[in-house]
Coordinates of C-alpha atoms in Angstrom, one line a residue:
X584 CA 72.8 105.2 18.9
X585 CA 76.2 104.5 19.8
X586 CA 76.2 102.3 22.8
X587 CA 79.7 103.4 24.1
X588 CA 81.3 106.9 24.0
X589 CA 85.2 107.1 23.6
X590 CA 86.9 110.2 24.5
X591 CA 90.8 110.5 23.5
X592 CA 92.3 113.2 25.2
X593 CA 95.9 114.8 24.4
X594 CA 97.4 117.7 26.0
X595 CA 96.7 120.5 23.4
X596 CA 98.3 123.1 21.2
X597 CA 97.7 126.8 20.2
X598 CA 95.0 127.4 17.7
X599 CA 97.6 129.1 15.6
X600 CA 101.3 129.8 15.6
X601 CA 100.5 133.5 16.6
X602 CA 102.2 135.2 19.6
X603 CA 98.5 135.9 20.7
X604 CA 97.3 132.4 20.6
X605 CA 100.4 130.9 21.8
X606 CA 100.3 133.0 24.9
X607 CA 96.6 132.1 25.6
X608 CA 97.9 128.6 25.4
X609 CA 100.6 128.8 27.8
X610 CA 98.1 130.8 30.1
X611 CA 95.7 128.2 30.4
X612 CA 98.3 125.3 30.4
X613 CA 100.7 126.6 32.8
X614 CA 98.0 128.1 35.3
X615 CA 96.7 124.6 35.8
X616 CA 97.4 123.7 39.5
X617 CA 98.7 120.3 38.6
X618 CA 101.0 121.2 36.2
X619 CA 102.5 124.2 38.3
X620 CA 102.1 122.9 41.8
X621 CA 102.5 126.1 43.8
X622 CA 100.3 128.6 45.6
X623 CA 97.8 130.5 43.3
X624 CA 99.1 134.0 43.8
X625 CA 102.6 132.7 43.1
X626 CA 101.5 130.6 40.1
X627 CA 99.4 133.5 38.3
X628 CA 102.3 136.0 39.0
X629 CA 104.8 133.7 37.5
X630 CA 102.4 132.4 34.2
X631 CA 101.0 135.7 33.5
X632 CA 103.8 138.4 34.2
X633 CA 106.6 136.4 33.5
X634 CA 106.2 133.1 31.1
X635 CA 103.7 134.2 29.1
X636 CA 105.2 137.9 28.6
X637 CA 108.8 136.5 27.9
X638 CA 108.4 132.8 26.5
X639 CA 105.7 133.4 24.1
X640 CA 107.3 135.5 21.4
X641 CA 110.1 132.8 21.4
X642 CA 107.7 129.6 21.5
X643 CA 105.5 131.4 18.9
X644 CA 108.6 131.3 16.6
X645 CA 109.1 127.6 17.4
X646 CA 105.4 126.5 16.6
X647 CA 105.7 128.3 13.1
X648 CA 108.7 126.2 12.3
X649 CA 106.5 123.1 13.4
X650 CA 103.1 124.4 11.7
X651 CA 102.6 122.9 8.0
X652 CA 99.6 123.2 5.6
X653 CA 97.3 120.9 8.1
X654 CA 98.4 123.0 11.0
X655 CA 99.5 121.5 14.4
X656 CA 100.7 117.8 14.2
X657 CA 99.8 117.1 17.5
X658 CA 96.2 118.3 16.5
X659 CA 95.7 116.5 13.2
X660 CA 97.4 113.2 14.1
X661 CA 94.9 113.3 17.1
X662 CA 92.1 113.7 14.4
X663 CA 93.6 111.1 12.2
X664 CA 93.7 108.9 15.1
X665 CA 90.1 109.5 16.2
X666 CA 88.9 108.7 12.6
X667 CA 91.0 105.5 12.2
X668 CA 89.6 104.3 15.6
X669 CA 86.1 105.3 15.0
X670 CA 86.1 103.3 11.6
X671 CA 87.9 99.9 13.2
X672 CA 85.6 100.2 16.5
X673 CA 82.4 100.8 14.1
X674 CA 78.9 102.0 14.7
X675 CA 78.7 100.4 18.3
X676 CA 81.0 103.3 19.4
X677 CA 81.3 107.2 19.1
X678 CA 84.7 108.4 19.3
X679 CA 85.5 112.0 20.1
X680 CA 88.9 113.9 20.3
X681 CA 89.5 116.8 23.0
X682 CA 92.6 118.6 24.5
X683 CA 92.9 119.3 27.8
X684 CA 94.1 122.6 26.8
X685 CA 92.7 124.9 23.9
X686 CA 90.6 123.3 21.1
X687 CA 88.9 121.0 20.6
X688 CA 88.0 121.5 24.4
X689 CA 87.0 118.6 26.7
X690 CA 83.9 120.3 27.4
X691 CA 83.2 120.2 23.8
X692 CA 83.8 116.3 23.4
X693 CA 81.6 115.7 26.3
X694 CA 79.0 117.7 25.0
X695 CA 78.8 115.5 21.6
X696 CA 78.9 112.4 23.6
X697 CA 75.8 113.9 25.9
X698 CA 74.0 115.0 23.0
X699 CA 74.2 111.6 21.2
X700 CA 72.6 110.3 24.4
X701 CA 75.6 108.1 25.2
X702 CA 75.0 106.4 28.7
X703 CA 78.7 104.8 28.9
X704 CA 81.8 106.9 28.4
X705 CA 85.5 106.0 28.4
X706 CA 88.1 108.5 28.8
X707 CA 91.5 107.6 27.2
X708 CA 94.2 110.4 28.1
X709 CA 96.7 109.8 25.5
X710 CA 99.9 109.8 27.9
X711 CA 101.5 106.2 28.3
X712 CA 102.9 106.7 31.8
X713 CA 100.6 108.2 34.4
X714 CA 101.2 111.7 35.9
X715 CA 99.4 114.1 37.9
X716 CA 100.0 117.0 35.8
X717 CA 98.6 114.9 32.4
X718 CA 96.4 111.9 33.5
X719 CA 95.2 113.3 36.5
X720 CA 94.7 116.8 35.3
X721 CA 92.3 115.3 32.3
X722 CA 90.5 113.3 35.1
X723 CA 89.8 116.2 37.4
X724 CA 88.6 118.4 34.4
X725 CA 86.3 115.8 33.2
X726 CA 84.8 115.5 36.8
X727 CA 84.3 119.0 37.0
X728 CA 82.6 119.1 33.8
X729 CA 80.3 116.2 34.4
X730 CA 79.6 117.1 38.0
X731 CA 76.9 119.8 36.8
X732 CA 75.0 117.5 34.7
X733 CA 71.9 116.4 35.8
X734 CA 72.2 113.1 34.8
X735 CA 75.8 111.5 34.9
X736 CA 76.6 108.5 32.6
X737 CA 78.9 105.7 33.7
X738 CA 82.2 107.1 33.2
X739 CA 85.4 105.1 32.9
X740 CA 89.3 106.4 32.7
X741 CA 91.8 103.9 31.1
X742 CA 95.6 104.3 31.6
X743 CA 98.2 104.0 32.3
X744 CA 99.4 101.9 29.4
X745 CA 103.1 102.3 29.3
X746 CA 103.5 98.4 29.3
X747 CA 100.8 97.9 26.5
X748 CA 102.1 95.1 23.9
X749 CA 100.8 97.0 21.1
X750 CA 102.2 100.5 22.1
X751 CA 105.4 98.5 22.3
X752 CA 105.2 96.9 19.1
X753 CA 104.6 100.4 17.4
X754 CA 107.4 101.8 18.8
X755 CA 109.7 98.9 17.8
X756 CA 108.7 99.0 14.0
X757 CA 109.3 102.7 13.7
X758 CA 112.7 102.1 15.6
X759 CA 113.7 99.0 13.4
X760 CA 113.5 101.3 10.2
X761 CA 116.4 103.5 11.6
X762 CA 118.3 100.4 12.9
X763 CA 118.0 98.5 9.7
X764 CA 119.5 101.4 7.8
X765 CA 122.3 102.5 10.5
X766 CA 124.8 101.0 13.3
X767 CA 124.0 102.8 16.4
X768 CA 126.6 102.4 19.5
X769 CA 124.0 103.8 22.0
X770 CA 120.1 104.3 22.7
X771 CA 118.8 106.9 24.5
X772 CA 115.0 107.0 25.9
X773 CA 114.0 110.7 26.7
X774 CA 111.2 111.1 28.7
X775 CA 109.3 114.4 29.8
X776 CA 110.6 115.4 33.1
X777 CA 108.7 116.3 36.3
X778 CA 109.5 118.0 39.5
X779 CA 110.8 115.7 42.3
X780 CA 108.0 117.3 44.8
X781 CA 105.2 115.9 42.2
X782 CA 106.6 112.4 42.6
X783 CA 107.1 112.7 46.4
X784 CA 103.5 114.3 46.8
X785 CA 101.9 111.3 45.0
X786 CA 102.0 108.9 48.3
X787 CA 104.2 106.4 47.1
X788 CA 105.5 104.9 50.0
X789 CA 108.6 103.3 48.3
X790 CA 109.9 106.0 46.3
X791 CA 113.4 107.0 46.9
X792 CA 113.7 108.6 43.2
X793 CA 116.8 106.1 42.6
X794 CA 117.2 102.6 42.2
X795 CA 113.5 102.0 43.4
X796 CA 112.4 102.5 40.0
X797 CA 114.7 99.6 38.8
X798 CA 111.6 97.5 38.7
X799 CA 107.7 98.1 38.5
X800 CA 105.3 96.6 40.9
X801 CA 101.9 97.4 42.6
X802 CA 103.7 99.6 45.2
X803 CA 105.3 101.8 42.6
X804 CA 103.2 101.5 39.4
X805 CA 101.7 104.9 39.7
X806 CA 105.4 106.4 40.0
X807 CA 106.1 108.3 36.9
X808 CA 109.5 107.7 36.9
X809 CA 109.5 104.0 37.6
X810 CA 106.7 103.6 34.5
X811 CA 109.6 105.4 32.2
X812 CA 112.0 103.4 33.2
X813 CA 109.9 100.2 32.6
X814 CA 109.2 101.5 29.4
X815 CA 112.9 101.3 28.7
X816 CA 113.3 98.0 29.9
X817 CA 110.4 96.4 27.9
X818 CA 111.7 98.0 25.1
X819 CA 115.4 97.2 25.3
X820 CA 114.0 93.6 25.7
X821 CA 112.0 93.9 22.5
X822 CA 114.6 95.2 20.2
X823 CA 117.2 93.1 21.6
X824 CA 119.3 95.8 22.9
X825 CA 122.7 95.4 24.9
X826 CA 121.8 96.8 28.1
X827 CA 125.0 98.8 28.6
X828 CA 124.0 100.5 25.3
X829 CA 120.8 102.0 26.6
X830 CA 120.2 105.1 28.8
X831 CA 117.2 106.6 30.0
X832 CA 116.7 110.3 30.7
X833 CA 114.4 113.2 31.4
X834 CA 114.1 116.6 29.3
X835 CA 112.2 119.9 29.4
X836 CA 112.9 120.8 33.0
X837 CA 112.2 124.4 34.1
X838 CA 113.0 126.5 37.0
X839 CA 115.6 125.7 39.8
X840 CA 113.7 123.1 41.8
X841 CA 115.3 119.5 41.2
X842 CA 113.3 117.7 38.4
X843 CA 113.6 113.9 37.9
X844 CA 117.3 112.6 37.2
X845 CA 119.0 111.8 35.2
X846 CA 118.7 115.0 32.9
X847 CA 118.9 114.4 29.0
X848 CA 121.3 117.4 28.2
X849 CA 123.6 116.1 30.8
X850 CA 123.4 112.5 29.5
X851 CA 124.2 113.2 26.0
X852 CA 127.2 115.1 27.2
X853 CA 128.5 112.6 28.9
X854 CA 127.7 109.8 26.2
X855 CA 129.7 112.2 23.7
X856 CA 132.7 112.2 26.1
X857 CA 132.5 108.4 26.6
X858 CA 133.2 108.4 22.9
X859 CA 130.0 107.4 21.5
X860 CA 129.2 108.6 18.2
X861 CA 126.2 107.4 16.8
X862 CA 122.7 107.5 19.0
X863 CA 119.3 106.5 18.2
X864 CA 116.8 108.6 20.5
X865 CA 113.4 107.6 21.7
X866 CA 110.5 109.9 23.3
X867 CA 108.2 107.3 24.4
X868 CA 106.3 109.7 26.6
X869 CA 104.5 111.4 23.5
X870 CA 102.2 109.5 21.3
X871 CA 102.4 112.3 18.4
X872 CA 104.8 114.7 16.9
X873 CA 105.0 118.1 18.7
X874 CA 107.7 120.6 20.0
X875 CA 109.4 118.4 22.6
X876 CA 110.0 115.6 19.9
X877 CA 110.5 117.2 16.9
X878 CA 112.3 120.5 18.1
X879 CA 113.8 119.5 21.4
X880 CA 114.9 115.8 20.9
X881 CA 115.1 115.9 17.1
X882 CA 117.0 119.3 16.9
X883 CA 118.4 121.1 19.7
X884 CA 119.8 117.9 21.4
X885 CA 121.1 116.6 17.8
X886 CA 122.8 120.1 17.3
X887 CA 124.2 119.9 21.0
X888 CA 125.5 116.3 20.4
X889 CA 127.1 117.0 17.2
X890 CA 128.7 119.8 18.6
X891 CA 130.3 117.7 21.1
X892 CA 131.6 115.5 18.9
X893 CA 129.0 113.0 17.9
X894 CA 128.6 111.8 14.3
X895 CA 125.0 111.0 14.2
X896 CA 121.7 111.7 15.9
X897 CA 118.4 110.4 15.0
X898 CA 115.0 110.5 16.4
X899 CA 112.4 107.7 16.4
X900 CA 109.2 109.2 15.4
X901 CA 106.1 109.4 17.6
X902 CA 103.4 106.9 17.0
X903 CA 100.8 109.2 15.3
X904 CA 99.1 107.0 13.2
X905 CA 100.8 103.5 13.2
X906 CA 98.4 100.5 12.7
X907 CA 99.5 98.9 15.9
X908 CA 98.8 102.3 17.7
X909 CA 95.5 102.4 16.5
X910 CA 95.2 98.7 17.5
X911 CA 96.5 99.8 21.0
X912 CA 93.7 102.5 21.3
X913 CA 91.0 100.4 20.0
X914 CA 91.9 97.6 22.7
X915 CA 92.0 100.3 25.1
X916 CA 88.6 101.5 24.2
X917 CA 87.2 98.0 24.3
X918 CA 88.8 96.9 27.7

């Protein structure tokens, strides 16, 4: 009998790149009250009448480009990671993969651990920086499920791990592959954005959505924006980058409400206007290749930058199954 259960949880992906499955995924994802934090009726109308109806066909075309013979990279890299972590941890652990939205579901993963008689479960949301819409949502879903169990085992939640040495090492090693081959005049760290209101609702008393993120300490350690800037600072130091050649920005904003700044699309425009020609981009909020990395940062922003006069735009690949990333997850599992 395994002594400890490990549940690795990523965001999720459609079951297929069909419009039907993409629409199903978007509905489950965006109806989460932690993702779109507006009143239920307004959220239901926005998601089911507007977004799922009009965005699904466009998103399905993007997923069709992302899909390969193994399916969705986010899912199969998750499966590969799970297998590698299981092999490294050995028989004292049982490691399962789950997705917050769609399949394999969190319920399915927890049920496997329950049936195995596991009496200690560690849940590791695979999001380096903490956000209510990602880590918080995973915690809430897990607790909703186990609340109906007659016997609730010991459950621990890991994270955030934005400053974990093994995580930083994996990113650095991937970056050095590019840096050894090309000379870049700027380095852009692009993180997934959040509405400003979600940061302000987190009861972080020192939050001003500005210079307060120039350091990460006990009072703002759970501020997503502060964590992102700290990841950039740590990577800048690790790679020995000149600080004046490094920028942090936030992508993927939706709607008219203000999101955390600066915005990636505006920053790359400023870089081009300042005469920068060769940019190496990072996406440290994602641990596996997905639409937001491969297409948004890797292709769309590249096309925009080149159209503005840039000469080179490269994207450091996600962690996927990098050996140091596997070591990182194993250390998190054992902690």
